[in-house]
Tab-separated table of C-alpha atoms in Angstrom:
chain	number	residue	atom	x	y	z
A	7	UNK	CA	2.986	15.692	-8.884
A	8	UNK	CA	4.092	13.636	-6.349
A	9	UNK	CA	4.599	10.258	-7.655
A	10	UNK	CA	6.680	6.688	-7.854
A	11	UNK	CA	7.333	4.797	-11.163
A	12	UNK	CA	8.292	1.398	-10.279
A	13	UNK	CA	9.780	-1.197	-13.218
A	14	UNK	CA	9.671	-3.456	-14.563
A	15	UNK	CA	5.832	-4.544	-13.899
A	16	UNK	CA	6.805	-8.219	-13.960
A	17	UNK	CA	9.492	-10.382	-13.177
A	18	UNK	CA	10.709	-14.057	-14.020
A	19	UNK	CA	13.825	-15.077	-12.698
A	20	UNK	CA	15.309	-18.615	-12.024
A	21	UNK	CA	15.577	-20.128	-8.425
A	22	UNK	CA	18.657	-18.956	-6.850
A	23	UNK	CA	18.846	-15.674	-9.309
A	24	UNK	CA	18.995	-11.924	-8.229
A	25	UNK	CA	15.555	-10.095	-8.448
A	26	UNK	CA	15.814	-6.749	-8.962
A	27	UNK	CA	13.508	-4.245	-8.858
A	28	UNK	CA	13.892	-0.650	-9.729
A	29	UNK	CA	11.715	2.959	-8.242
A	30	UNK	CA	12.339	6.427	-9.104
A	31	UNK	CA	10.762	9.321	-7.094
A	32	UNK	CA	10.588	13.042	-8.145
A	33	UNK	CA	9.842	14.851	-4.677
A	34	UNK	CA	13.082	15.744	-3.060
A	35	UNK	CA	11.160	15.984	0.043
A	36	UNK	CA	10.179	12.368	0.463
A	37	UNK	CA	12.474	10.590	3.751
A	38	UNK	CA	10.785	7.226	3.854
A	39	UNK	CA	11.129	4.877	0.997
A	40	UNK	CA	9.680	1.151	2.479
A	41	UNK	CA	8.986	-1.870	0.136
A	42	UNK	CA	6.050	-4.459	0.331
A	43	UNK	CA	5.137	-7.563	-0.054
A	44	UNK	CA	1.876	-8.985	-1.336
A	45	UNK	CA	1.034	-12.521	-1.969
A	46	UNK	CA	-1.985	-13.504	-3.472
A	47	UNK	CA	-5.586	-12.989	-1.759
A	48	UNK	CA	-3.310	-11.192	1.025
A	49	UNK	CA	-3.057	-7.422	1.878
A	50	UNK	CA	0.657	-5.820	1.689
A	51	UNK	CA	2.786	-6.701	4.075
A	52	UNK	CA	6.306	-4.693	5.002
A	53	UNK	CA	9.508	-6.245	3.765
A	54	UNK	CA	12.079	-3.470	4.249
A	55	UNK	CA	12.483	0.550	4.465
A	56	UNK	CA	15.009	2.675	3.952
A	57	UNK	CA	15.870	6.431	4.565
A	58	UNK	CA	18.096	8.708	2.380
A	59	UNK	CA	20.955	8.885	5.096
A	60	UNK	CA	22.006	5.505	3.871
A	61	UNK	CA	22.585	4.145	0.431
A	62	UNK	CA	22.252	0.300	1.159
A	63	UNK	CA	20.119	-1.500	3.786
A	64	UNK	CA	20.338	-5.329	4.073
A	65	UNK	CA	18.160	-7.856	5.582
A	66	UNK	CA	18.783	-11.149	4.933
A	67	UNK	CA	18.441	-11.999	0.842
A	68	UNK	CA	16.390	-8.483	0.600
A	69	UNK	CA	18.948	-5.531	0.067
A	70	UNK	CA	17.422	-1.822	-0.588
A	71	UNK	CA	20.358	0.209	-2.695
A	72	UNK	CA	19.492	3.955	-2.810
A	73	UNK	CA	20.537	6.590	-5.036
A	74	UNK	CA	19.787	10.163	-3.642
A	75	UNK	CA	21.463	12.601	-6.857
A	76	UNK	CA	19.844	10.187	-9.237
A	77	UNK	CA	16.270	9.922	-6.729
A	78	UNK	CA	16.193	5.970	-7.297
A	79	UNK	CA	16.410	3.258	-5.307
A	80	UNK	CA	15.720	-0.506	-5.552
A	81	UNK	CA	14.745	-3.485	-4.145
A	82	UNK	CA	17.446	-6.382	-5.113
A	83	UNK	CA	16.386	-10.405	-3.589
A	84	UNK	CA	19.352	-12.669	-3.482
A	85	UNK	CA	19.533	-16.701	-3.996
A	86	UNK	CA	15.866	-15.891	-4.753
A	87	UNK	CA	13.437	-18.837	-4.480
A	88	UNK	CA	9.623	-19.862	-5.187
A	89	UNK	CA	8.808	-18.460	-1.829
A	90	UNK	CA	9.651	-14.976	-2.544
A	91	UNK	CA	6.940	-15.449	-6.043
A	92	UNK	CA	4.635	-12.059	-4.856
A	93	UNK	CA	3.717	-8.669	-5.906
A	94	UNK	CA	6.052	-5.861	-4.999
A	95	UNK	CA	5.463	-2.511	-4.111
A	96	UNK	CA	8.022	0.152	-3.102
A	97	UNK	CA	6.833	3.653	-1.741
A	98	UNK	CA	7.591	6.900	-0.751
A	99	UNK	CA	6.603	9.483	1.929
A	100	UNK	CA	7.824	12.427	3.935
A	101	UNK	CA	7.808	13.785	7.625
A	102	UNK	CA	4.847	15.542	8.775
A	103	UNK	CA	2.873	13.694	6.118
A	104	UNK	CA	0.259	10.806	6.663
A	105	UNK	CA	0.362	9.517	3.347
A	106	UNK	CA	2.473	7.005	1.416
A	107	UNK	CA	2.527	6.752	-2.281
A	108	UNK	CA	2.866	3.686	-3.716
A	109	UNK	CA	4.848	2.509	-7.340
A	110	UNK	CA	2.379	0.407	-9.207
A	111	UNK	CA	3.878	-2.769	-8.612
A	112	UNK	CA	5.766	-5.612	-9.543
A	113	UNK	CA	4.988	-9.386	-10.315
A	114	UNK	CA	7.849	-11.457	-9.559
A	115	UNK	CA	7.953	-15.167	-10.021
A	116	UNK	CA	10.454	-17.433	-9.586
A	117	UNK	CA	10.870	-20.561	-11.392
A	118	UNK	CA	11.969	-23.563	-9.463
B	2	UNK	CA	-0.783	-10.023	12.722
B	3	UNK	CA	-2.226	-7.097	12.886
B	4	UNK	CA	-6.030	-7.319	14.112
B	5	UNK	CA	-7.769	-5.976	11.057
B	6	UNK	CA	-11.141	-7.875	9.927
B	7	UNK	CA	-12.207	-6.222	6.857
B	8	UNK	CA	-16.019	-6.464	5.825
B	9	UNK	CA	-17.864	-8.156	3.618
B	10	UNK	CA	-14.777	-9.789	2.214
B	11	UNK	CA	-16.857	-9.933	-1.289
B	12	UNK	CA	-19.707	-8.265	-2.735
B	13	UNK	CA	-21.212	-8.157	-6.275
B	14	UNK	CA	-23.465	-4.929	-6.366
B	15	UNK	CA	-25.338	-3.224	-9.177
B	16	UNK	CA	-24.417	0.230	-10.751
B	17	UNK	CA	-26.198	2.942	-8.574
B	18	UNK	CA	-26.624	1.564	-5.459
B	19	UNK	CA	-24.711	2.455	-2.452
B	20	UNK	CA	-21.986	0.218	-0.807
B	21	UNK	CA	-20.220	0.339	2.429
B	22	UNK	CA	-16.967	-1.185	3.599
B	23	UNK	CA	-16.082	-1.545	7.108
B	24	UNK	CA	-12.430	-1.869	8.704
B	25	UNK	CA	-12.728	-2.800	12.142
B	26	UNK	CA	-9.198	-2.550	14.111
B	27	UNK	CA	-7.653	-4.087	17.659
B	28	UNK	CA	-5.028	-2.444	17.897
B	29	UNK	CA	-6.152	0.858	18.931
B	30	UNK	CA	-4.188	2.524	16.205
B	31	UNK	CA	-4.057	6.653	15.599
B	32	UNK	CA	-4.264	6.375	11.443
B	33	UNK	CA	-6.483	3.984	9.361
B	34	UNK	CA	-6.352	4.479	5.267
B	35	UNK	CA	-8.656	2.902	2.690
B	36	UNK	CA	-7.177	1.980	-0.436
B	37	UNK	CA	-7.780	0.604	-4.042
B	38	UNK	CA	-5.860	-1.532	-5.699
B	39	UNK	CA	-6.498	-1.943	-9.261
B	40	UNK	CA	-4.072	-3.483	-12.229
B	41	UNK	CA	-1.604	-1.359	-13.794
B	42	UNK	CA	-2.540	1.024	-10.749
B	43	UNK	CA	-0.955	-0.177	-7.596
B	44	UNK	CA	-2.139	0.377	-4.765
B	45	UNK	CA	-4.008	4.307	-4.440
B	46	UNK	CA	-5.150	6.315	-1.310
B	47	UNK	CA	-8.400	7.156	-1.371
B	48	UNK	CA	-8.857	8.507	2.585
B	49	UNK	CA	-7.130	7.993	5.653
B	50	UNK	CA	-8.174	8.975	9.454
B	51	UNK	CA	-5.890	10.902	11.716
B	52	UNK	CA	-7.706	10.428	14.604
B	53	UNK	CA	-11.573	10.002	15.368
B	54	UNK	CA	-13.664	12.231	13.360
B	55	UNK	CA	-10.413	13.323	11.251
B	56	UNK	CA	-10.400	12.307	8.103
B	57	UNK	CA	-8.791	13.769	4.640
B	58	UNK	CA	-8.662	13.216	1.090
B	59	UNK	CA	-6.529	10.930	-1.169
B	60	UNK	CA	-5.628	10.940	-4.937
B	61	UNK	CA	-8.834	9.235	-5.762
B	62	UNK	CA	-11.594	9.941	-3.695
B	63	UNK	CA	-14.401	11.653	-6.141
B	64	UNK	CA	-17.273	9.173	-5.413
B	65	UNK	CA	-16.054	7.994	-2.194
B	66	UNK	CA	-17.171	9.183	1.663
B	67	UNK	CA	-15.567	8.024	5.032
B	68	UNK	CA	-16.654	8.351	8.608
B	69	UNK	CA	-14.405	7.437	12.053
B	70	UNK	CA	-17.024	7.626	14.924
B	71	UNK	CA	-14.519	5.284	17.006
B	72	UNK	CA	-11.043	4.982	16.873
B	73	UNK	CA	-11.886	0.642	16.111
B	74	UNK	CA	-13.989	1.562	12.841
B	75	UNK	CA	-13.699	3.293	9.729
B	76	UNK	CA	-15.760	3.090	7.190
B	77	UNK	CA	-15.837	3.625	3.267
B	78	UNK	CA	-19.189	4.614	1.622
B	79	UNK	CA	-19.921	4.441	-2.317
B	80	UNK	CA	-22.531	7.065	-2.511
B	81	UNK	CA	-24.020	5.557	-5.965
B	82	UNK	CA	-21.751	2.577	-6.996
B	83	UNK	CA	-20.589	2.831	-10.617
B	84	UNK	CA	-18.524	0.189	-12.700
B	85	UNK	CA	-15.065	1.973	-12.747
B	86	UNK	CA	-15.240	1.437	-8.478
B	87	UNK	CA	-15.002	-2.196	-9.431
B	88	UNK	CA	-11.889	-3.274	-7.077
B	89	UNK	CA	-10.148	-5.134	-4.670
B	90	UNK	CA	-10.404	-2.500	-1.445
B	91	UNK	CA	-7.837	-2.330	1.282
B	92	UNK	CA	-7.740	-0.825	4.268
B	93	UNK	CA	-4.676	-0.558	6.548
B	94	UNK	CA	-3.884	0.995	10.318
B	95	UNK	CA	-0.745	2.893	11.477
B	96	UNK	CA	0.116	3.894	15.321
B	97	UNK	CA	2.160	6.578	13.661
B	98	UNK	CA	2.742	8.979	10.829
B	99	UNK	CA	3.568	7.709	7.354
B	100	UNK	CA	7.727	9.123	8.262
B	101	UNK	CA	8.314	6.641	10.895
B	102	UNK	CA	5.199	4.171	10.538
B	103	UNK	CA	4.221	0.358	9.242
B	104	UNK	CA	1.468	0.634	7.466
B	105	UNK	CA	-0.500	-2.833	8.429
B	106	UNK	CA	-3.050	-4.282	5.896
B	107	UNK	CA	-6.340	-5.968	6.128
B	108	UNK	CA	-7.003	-8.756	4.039
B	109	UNK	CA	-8.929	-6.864	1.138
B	110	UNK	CA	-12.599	-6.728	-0.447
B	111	UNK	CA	-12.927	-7.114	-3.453
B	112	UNK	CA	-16.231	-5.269	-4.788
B	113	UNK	CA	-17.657	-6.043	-8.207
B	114	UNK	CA	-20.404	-3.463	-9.455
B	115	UNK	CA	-22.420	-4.748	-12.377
């Protein structure tokens, strides 16, 4: 079955901390591995994607380390700050497909 | 932002009655998806659009029907609303395939069935 298990399911870290948040996949075949955003009352919103070719992708504070023999990857926020206090999802999907599937989320919050 | 209006935002609806949530888009997108998003869940496809009149199945869609008439609209029916459909509903638009595409969000209803 195709699915992601995302952990942990929530998240408190200290202002200025490292978030981290972790996904593992079981379908070789997924390419595509994006994370979103969600604050509350808001849809999901795209933070950051990576595909398998790499095994780090930085933007900013947001960093996506992937592990293709171990089929993880995770989501790790720098300096993180009250701001960044959201849901997280990561995801998975693979060409010629037009469906993502989703890890069940993560709570973060971070204390000032 | 995306233009996405999601509608109603909220409903409250009794068990057995039917429902339907509309997702209206600008952008003249190719893919539109309706999903759920429920606690300890994440966020689950129940249908997406490939094009008008192209739709498909998701990993929950017992109970759930969709039409595309026009690329702007999609719409998600609840034949005969039941308690476990209680949710926060999302849909979201794509102008490409879920390899290479953003997946942009509305701004969710959340549906209540009593």
């Amino acid at each position: 079955q195709q699915q992601v298990k995302q952990s942990p399911q929530s998240l408190i870290v200290q202002k200025g901390g490292i978030s981290i948040i972790n996904c593992a996949y079981e379908n070789t075949a997924f390419d595509y591995f994006p994370w979103y955003q969600q604050f509350p009352g808001k849809g999901p919103a795209l933070l950051i994607a990576i595909r398998p070719d790499v095994s780090e992708k930085k933007e900013g504070r947001f960093t996506i380390s992937f592990n293709k023999s171990a089929k993880q990857f995770s989501l790790h926020i720098m300096d993180s700050q009250p701001g960044d206090s959201a849901t997280y999802f990561c995801a998975a999907s693979h060409s010629g497909t037009y469906k993502y599937i989703f890890g069940t989320g993560t709570r973060l919050k971070v204390l000032a | 932002d995306a233009g996405i209006t999601q509608s109603p935002r909220h409903k409250v609806t009794e068990t057995g009655t039917p429902v339907t949530l509309r997702c209206h888009q600008t952008e003249n997108h190719r893919y539109m998806y309706w999903y759920r998003q429920d606690p300890g869940h994440g966020l689950r496809l129940i249908h997406y659009s490939y094009g008008v009149k192209d739709t498909d199945k998701g990993e929950v869609s017992d109970g759930y029907s969709v039409s595309r008439s026009k690329t702007e609209d999609f719409l998600l029916t609840l034949e005969s609303a039941t308690s476990s459909q209680t949710s926060v509903y999302f849909c979201a638009i794509s102008d490409s395939g879920a390899d290479t595409g953003e997946l942009f969000f509305g701004e969710g209803s959340r549906l209540t069935v009593l």
